[in-house]
Short mmCIF file of C-alpha atoms in Angstrom, two decimals:
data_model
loop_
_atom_site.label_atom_id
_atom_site.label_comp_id
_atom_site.label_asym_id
_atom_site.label_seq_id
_atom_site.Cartn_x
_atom_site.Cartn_y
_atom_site.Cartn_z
CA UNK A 1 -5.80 -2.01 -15.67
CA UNK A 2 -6.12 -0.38 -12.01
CA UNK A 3 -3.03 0.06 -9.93
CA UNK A 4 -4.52 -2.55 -7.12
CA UNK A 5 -3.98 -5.37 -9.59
CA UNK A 6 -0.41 -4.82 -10.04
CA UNK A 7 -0.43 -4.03 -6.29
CA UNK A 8 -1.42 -7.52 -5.86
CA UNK A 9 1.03 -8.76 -8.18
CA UNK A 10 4.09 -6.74 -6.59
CA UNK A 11 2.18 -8.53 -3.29
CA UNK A 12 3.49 -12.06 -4.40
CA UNK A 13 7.22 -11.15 -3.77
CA UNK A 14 6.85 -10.31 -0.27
CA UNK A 15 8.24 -14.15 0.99
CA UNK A 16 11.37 -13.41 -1.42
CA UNK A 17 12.00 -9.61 -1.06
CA UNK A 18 10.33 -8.42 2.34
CA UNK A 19 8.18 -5.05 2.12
CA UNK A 20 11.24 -2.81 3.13
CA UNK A 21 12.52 -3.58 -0.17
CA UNK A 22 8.78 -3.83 -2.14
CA UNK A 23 8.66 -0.08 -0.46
CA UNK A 24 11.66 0.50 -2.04
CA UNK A 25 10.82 -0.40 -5.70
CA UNK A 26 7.39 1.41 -4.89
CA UNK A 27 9.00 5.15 -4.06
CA UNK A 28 11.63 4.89 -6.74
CA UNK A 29 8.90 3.90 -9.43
CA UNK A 30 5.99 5.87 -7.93
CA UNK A 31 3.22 3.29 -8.80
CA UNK A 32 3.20 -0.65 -8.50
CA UNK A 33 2.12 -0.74 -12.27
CA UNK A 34 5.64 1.20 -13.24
CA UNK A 35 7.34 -1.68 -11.22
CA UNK A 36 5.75 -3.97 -13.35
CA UNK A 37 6.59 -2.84 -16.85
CA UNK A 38 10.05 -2.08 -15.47
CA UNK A 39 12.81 -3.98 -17.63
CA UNK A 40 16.03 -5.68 -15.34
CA UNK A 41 18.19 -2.99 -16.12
CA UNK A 42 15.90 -0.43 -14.37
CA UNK A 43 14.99 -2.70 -12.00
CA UNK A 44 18.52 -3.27 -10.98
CA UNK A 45 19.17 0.39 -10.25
CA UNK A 46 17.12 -0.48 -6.89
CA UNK A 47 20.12 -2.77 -5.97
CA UNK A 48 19.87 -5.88 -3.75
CA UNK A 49 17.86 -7.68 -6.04
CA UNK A 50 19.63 -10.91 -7.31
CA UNK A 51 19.78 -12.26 -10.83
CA UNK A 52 17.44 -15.10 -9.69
CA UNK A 53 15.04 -12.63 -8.55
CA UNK A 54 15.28 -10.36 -11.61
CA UNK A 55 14.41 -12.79 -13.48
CA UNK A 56 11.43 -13.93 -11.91
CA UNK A 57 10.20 -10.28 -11.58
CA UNK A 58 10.25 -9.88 -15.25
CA UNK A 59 9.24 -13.41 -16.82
CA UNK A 60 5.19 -13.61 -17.43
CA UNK A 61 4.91 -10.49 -16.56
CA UNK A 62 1.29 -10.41 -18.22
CA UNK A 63 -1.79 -8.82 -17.16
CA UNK A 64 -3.62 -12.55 -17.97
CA UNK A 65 -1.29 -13.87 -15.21
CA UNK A 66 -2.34 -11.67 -12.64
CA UNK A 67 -5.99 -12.29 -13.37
CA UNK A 68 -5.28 -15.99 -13.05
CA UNK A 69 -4.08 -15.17 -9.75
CA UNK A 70 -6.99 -13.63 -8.86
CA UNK A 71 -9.03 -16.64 -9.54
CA UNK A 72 -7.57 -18.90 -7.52
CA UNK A 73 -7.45 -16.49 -4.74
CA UNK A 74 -12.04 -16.18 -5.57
CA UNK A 75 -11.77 -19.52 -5.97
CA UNK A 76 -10.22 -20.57 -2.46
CA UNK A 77 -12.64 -17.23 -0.85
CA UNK A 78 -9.46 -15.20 0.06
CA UNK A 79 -9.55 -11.36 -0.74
CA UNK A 80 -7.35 -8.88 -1.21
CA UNK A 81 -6.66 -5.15 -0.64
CA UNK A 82 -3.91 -3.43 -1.19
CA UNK A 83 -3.08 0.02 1.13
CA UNK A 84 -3.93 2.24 -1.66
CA UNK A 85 -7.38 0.75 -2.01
CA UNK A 86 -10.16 2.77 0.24
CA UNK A 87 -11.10 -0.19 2.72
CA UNK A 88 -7.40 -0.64 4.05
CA UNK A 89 -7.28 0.21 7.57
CA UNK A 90 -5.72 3.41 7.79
CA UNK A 91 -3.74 2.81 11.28
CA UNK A 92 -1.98 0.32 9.71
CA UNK A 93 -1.44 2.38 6.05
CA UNK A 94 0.24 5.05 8.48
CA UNK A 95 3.28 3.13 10.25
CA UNK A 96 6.76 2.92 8.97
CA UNK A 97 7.44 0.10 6.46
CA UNK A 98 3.67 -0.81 5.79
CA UNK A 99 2.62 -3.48 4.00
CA UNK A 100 2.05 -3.44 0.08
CA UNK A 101 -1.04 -5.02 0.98
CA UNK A 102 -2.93 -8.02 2.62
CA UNK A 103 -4.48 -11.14 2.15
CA UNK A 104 -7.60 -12.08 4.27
CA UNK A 105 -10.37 -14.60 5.10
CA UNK A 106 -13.83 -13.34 6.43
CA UNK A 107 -14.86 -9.74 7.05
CA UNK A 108 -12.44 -6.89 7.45
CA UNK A 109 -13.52 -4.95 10.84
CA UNK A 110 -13.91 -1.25 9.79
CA UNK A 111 -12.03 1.67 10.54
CA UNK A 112 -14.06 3.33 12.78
CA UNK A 113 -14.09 0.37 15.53
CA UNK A 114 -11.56 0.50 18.14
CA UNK A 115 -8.99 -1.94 18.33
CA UNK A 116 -7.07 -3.51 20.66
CA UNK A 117 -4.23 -6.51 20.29
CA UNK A 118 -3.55 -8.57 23.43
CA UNK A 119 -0.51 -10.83 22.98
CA UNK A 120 1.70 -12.74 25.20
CA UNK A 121 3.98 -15.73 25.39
CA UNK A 122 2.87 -18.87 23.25
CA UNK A 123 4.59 -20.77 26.40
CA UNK A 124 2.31 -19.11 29.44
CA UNK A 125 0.88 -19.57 32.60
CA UNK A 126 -2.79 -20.53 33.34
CA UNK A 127 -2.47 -17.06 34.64
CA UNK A 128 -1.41 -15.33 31.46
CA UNK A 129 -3.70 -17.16 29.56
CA UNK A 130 -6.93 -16.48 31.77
CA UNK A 131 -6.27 -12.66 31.93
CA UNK A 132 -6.46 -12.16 28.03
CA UNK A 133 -9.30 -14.25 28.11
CA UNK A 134 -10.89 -12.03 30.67
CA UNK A 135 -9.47 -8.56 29.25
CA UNK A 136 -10.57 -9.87 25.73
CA UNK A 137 -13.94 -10.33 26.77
CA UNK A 138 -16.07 -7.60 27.97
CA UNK A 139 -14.09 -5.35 25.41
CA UNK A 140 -15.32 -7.35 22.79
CA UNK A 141 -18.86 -6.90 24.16
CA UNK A 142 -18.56 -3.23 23.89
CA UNK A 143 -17.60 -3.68 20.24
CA UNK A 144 -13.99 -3.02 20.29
CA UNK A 145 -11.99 -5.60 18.19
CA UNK A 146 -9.32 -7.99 19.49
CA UNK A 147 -6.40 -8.14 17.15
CA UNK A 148 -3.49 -11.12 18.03
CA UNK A 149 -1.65 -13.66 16.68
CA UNK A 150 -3.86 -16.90 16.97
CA UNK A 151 -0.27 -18.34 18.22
CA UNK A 152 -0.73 -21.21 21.23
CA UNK A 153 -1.11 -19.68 24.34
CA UNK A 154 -2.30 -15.57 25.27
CA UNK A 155 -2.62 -14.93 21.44
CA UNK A 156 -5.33 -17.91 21.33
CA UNK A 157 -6.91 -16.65 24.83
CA UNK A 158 -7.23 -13.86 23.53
CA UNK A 159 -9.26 -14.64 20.45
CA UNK A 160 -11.17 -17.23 22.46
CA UNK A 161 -12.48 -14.58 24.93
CA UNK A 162 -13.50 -12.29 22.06
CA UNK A 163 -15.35 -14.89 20.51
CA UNK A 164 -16.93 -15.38 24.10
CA UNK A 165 -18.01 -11.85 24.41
CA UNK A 166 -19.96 -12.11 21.07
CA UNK A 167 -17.37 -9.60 19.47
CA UNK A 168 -14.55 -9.06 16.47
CA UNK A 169 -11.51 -10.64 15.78
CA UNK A 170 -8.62 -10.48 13.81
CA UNK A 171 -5.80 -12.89 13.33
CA UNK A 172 -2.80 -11.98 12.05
CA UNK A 173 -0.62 -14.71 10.56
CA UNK A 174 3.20 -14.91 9.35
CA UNK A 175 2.17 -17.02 6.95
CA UNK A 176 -0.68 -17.60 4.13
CA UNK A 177 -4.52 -17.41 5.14
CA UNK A 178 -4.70 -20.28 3.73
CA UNK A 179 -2.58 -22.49 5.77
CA UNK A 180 -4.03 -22.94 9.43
CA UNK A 181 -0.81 -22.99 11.94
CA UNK A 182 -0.54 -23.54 14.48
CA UNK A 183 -1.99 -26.91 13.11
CA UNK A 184 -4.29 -27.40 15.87
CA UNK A 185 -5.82 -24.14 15.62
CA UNK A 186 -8.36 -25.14 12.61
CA UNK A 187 -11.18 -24.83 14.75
CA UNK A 188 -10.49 -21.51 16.53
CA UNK A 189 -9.60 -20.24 13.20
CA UNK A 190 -12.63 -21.27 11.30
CA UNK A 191 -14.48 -18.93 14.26
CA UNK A 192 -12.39 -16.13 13.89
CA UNK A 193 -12.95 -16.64 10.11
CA UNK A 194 -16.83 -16.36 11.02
CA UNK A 195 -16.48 -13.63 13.05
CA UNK A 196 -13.79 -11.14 11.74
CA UNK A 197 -11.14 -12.22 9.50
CA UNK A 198 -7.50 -13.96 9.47
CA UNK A 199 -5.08 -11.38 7.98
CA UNK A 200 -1.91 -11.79 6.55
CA UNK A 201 0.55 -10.11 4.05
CA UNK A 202 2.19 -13.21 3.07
CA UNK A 203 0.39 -14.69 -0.49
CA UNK A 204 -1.21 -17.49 -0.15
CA UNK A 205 1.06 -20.78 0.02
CA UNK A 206 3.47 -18.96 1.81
CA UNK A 207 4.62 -21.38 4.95
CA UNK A 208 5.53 -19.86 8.31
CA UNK A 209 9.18 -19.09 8.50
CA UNK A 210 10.40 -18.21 11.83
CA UNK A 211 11.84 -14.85 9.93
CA UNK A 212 8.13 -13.97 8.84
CA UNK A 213 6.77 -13.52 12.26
CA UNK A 214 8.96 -9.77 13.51
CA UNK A 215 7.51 -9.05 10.44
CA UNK A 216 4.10 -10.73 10.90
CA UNK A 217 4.33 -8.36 14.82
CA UNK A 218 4.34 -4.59 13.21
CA UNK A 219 1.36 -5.62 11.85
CA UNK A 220 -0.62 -6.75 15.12
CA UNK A 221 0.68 -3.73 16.34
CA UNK A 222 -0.68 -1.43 13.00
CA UNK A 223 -3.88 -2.23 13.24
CA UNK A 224 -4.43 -1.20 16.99
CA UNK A 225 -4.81 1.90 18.90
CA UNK A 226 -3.70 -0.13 21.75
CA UNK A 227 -1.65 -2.76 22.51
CA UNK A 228 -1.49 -5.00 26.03
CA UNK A 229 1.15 -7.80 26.92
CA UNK A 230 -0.89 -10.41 29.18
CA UNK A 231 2.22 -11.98 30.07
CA UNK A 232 5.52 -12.04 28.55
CA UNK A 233 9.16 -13.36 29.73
CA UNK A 234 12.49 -11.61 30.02
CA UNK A 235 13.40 -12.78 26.51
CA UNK A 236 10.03 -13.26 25.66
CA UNK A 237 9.72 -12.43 21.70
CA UNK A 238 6.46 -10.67 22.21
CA UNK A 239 8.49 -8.21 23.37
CA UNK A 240 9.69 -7.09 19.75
CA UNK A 241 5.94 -6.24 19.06
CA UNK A 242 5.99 -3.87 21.78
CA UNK A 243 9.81 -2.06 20.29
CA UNK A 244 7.65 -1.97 17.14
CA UNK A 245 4.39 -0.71 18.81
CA UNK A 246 6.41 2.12 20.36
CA UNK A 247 7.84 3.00 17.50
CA UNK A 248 4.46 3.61 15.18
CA UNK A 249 3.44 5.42 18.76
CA UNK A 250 1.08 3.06 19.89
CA UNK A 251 0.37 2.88 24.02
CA UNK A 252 1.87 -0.28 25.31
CA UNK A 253 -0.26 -1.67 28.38
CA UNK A 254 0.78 -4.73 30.29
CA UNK A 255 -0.80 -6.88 33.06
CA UNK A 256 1.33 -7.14 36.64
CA UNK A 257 2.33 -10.45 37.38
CA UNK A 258 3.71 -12.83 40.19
CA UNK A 259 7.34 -10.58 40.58
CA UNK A 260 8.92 -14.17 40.94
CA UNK A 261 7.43 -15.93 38.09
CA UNK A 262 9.40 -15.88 35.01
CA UNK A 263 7.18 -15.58 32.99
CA UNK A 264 5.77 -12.33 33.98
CA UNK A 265 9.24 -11.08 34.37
CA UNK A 266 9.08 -8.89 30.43
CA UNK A 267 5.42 -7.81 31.93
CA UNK A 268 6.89 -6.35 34.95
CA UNK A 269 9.72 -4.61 33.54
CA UNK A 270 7.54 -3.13 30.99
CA UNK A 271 5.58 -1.46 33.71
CA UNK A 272 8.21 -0.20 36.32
CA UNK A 273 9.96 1.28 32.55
CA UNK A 274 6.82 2.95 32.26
CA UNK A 275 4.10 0.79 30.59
CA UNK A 276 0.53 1.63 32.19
CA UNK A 277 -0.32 -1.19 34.26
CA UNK A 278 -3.75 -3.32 33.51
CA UNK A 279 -5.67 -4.71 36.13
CA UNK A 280 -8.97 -4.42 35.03
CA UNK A 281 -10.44 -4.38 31.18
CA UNK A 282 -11.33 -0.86 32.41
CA UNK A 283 -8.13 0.35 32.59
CA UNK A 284 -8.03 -0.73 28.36
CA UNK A 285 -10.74 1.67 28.03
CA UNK A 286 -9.32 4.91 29.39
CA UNK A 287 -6.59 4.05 27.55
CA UNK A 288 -8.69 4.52 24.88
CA UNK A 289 -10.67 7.25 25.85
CA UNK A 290 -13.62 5.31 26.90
CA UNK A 291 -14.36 6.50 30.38
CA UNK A 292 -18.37 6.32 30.98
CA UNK A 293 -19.17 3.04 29.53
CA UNK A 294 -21.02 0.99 31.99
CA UNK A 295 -21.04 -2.90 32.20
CA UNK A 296 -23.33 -4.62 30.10
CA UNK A 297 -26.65 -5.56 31.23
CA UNK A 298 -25.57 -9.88 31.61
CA UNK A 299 -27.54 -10.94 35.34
CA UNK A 300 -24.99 -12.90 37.40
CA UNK A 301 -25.68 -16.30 37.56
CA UNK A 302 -26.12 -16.93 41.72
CA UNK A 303 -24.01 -20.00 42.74
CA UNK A 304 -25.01 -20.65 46.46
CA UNK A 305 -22.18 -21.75 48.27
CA UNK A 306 -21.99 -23.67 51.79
CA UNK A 307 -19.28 -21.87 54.37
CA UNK A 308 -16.83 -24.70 53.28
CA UNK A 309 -17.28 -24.01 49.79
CA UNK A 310 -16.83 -20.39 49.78
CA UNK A 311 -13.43 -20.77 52.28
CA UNK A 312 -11.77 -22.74 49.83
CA UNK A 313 -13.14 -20.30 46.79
CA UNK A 314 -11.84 -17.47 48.25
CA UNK A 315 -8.69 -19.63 48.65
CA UNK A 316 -8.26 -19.83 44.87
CA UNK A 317 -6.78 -17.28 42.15
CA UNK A 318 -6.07 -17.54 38.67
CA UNK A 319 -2.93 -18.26 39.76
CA UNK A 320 -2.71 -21.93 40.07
CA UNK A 321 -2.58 -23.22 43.91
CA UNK A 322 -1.47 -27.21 45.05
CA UNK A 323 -3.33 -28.99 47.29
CA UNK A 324 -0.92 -28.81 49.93
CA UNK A 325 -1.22 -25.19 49.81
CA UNK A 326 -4.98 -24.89 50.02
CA UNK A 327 -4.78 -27.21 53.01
CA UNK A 328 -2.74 -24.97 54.62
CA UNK A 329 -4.94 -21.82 53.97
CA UNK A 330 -8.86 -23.66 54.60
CA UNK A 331 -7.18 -26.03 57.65
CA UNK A 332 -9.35 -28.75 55.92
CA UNK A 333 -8.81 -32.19 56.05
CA UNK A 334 -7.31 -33.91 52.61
CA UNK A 335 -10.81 -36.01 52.43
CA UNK A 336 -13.26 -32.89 52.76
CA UNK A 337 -11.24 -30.33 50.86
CA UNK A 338 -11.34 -33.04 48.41
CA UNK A 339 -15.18 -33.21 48.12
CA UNK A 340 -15.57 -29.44 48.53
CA UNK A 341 -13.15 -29.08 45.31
CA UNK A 342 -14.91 -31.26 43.07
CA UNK A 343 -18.65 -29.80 44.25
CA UNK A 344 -16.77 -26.19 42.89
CA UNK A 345 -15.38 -28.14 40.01
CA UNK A 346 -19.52 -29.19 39.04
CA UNK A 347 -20.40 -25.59 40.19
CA UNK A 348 -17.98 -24.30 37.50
CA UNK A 349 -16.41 -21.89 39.59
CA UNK A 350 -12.70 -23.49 39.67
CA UNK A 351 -10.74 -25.84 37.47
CA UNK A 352 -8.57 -28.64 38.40
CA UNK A 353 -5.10 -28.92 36.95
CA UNK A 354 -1.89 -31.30 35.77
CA UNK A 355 -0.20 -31.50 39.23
CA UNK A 356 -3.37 -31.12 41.83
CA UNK A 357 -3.54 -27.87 41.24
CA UNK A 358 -6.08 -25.11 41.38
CA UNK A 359 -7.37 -22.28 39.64
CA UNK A 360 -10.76 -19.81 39.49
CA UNK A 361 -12.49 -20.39 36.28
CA UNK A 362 -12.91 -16.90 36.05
#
């Protein structure tokens, strides 16, 4: 039987053993299917596998039991590749620790597109979560593939705005393709499905542990030539992607942000310790080499505006902005700045917030 079944098979003991350890087993035995006919007492020779793992290692250890496995996973749609087979991407086959292989859902986007993973802090601003949306975009419309998370917040921006510029996606999830968390993400994910794939090295069945996701990072980070924080706290845990991204010697990009917003406090430490700052989805593209791509042939849709209308457009950001605040900048009265936001609001050039608050739509 070929090696990539008993890759698949060593696969399943990722939840229990991590792939440090499945690595492990791997160079000491030299091939997945020596792991497999292995008895305990050469197994144990590894060390730090427990009797109760031992002996689930070695009990059915048939090769009817693996093809079982591999009809429910035909049965449920769900492929798999391990990194020896010849469609694994080959960024991510390179990095320390890789993964024995993974799971997907869809189509996996092929080597020779670029790719680019935009993450951020599930708990963002309407800031943070515009500016992946924007970055994600037009990058998608040149073909380049947005890799994230699909976690609440930049991660699902991010996929949103790839899906918006008629490009690739990829998921990746620290837990089993097919279990849809967050739980409210079913429809995003059922687009990403459609157009790229939801990833994951975790069998199926495998629920999200808050252990898996460090793990689930190095993989976001694997796949991508580049990788961009949209917004990120002090503390934020997207940071550990970029300490992993560094380390497989990835470029780390990040997006400037308010300097007395929290939340864009990790974002702007990243950049005065060195990160290249992002302001524009060009700046992504040097970054990648891309320097003579010009903008897509889309017409601009003309949105006529009355002198009142445009004062209090050019009033609003991204950044979210009260009522009081606009007041102060248009010197309109309550009633007309009022009228003149909701004629903007049917024009769909801003969006009203929790709070009477403000922001561009794009």
């Amino acid at each position: 039987m070929h090696d990539e079944i008993y890759m698949l098979w060593l696969s399943t003991f990722v939840p229990r053993l991590g792939s440090r350890k499945l690595n492990e087993l791997l160079e000491h035995f030299s091939t997945a299917k020596e792991v497999f006919t292995a008895n305990a007492a050469e197994l144990r020779e590894i060390g730090g596998l427990t009797p109760v793992t031992l002996s689930i290692m070695t009990r059915n250890r048939t090769p009817e039991a693996i093809e079982a496995t591999l009809r429910d996973l035909d049965a449920q749609g769900i492929r798999y590749i391990s990194r020896n087979h010849e469609k694994f991407p080959l960024l991510l086959a390179a990095i320390p620790d890789p993964p024995i292989g993974v799971f997907y859902l869809g189509e996996l986007p092929t080597d020779d597109l670029h790719k680019v993973s935009i993450i951020g802090s599930r708990k963002c601003s309407e800031y943070g979560r515009k500016t992946a949306q924007m970055l994600a975009t037009p990058l998608a419309r040149r073909g380049i593939v947005i890799v994230s998370g699909m976690a609440r917040g930049v991660d699902q921006a991010a996929h949103r705005g790839a899906l918006e510029g008629g490009g690739k996606t990829i998921a990746v999830l620290g837990c089993g393709v097919d279990i849809c968390y967050p739980a409210e993400a079913h429809v995003i994910r059922k687009e990403i499905i459609a157009n790229g794939c939801v990833l994951s090295e975790y069998p199926p069945g495998t629920a999200p542990q808050k252990h898996h996701f460090p793990a689930r990072n190095r993989i976001i980070s694997g796949l991508s030539h580049v990788v961009v924080v949209a917004e990120a706290g002090r503390k934020s845990g997207t940071l550990i992607t970029v300490d992993t991204a560094q380390d497989q010697g990835r470029e780390v990009l990040a997006v400037p942000g308010n300097i007395s917003s929290k939340l864009s406090e990790g974002t702007n430490r990243l950049i005065r310790d060195g990160a290249f700052p992002v302001i524009d989805y060009t700046d992504v593209l040097y970054a990648l080499g891309i320097t003579d791509e010009a903008e897509p042939a889309t017409p601009p849709v003309q949105t006529p505006l009355a002198p009142d209308e445009k004062l209090v457009y050019d009033a609003v950001d991204l950044q979210p902005i009260g009522l009081d605040e606009l007041m102060e900048r248009t010197r309109l009265t309550v009633g007309n700045l009022h009228l003149i936001c909701i004629a903007l609001e049917l024009k769909k050039l801003i969006k009203k917030l929790p709070g009477a608050r403000y922001s561009r739509m794009n």
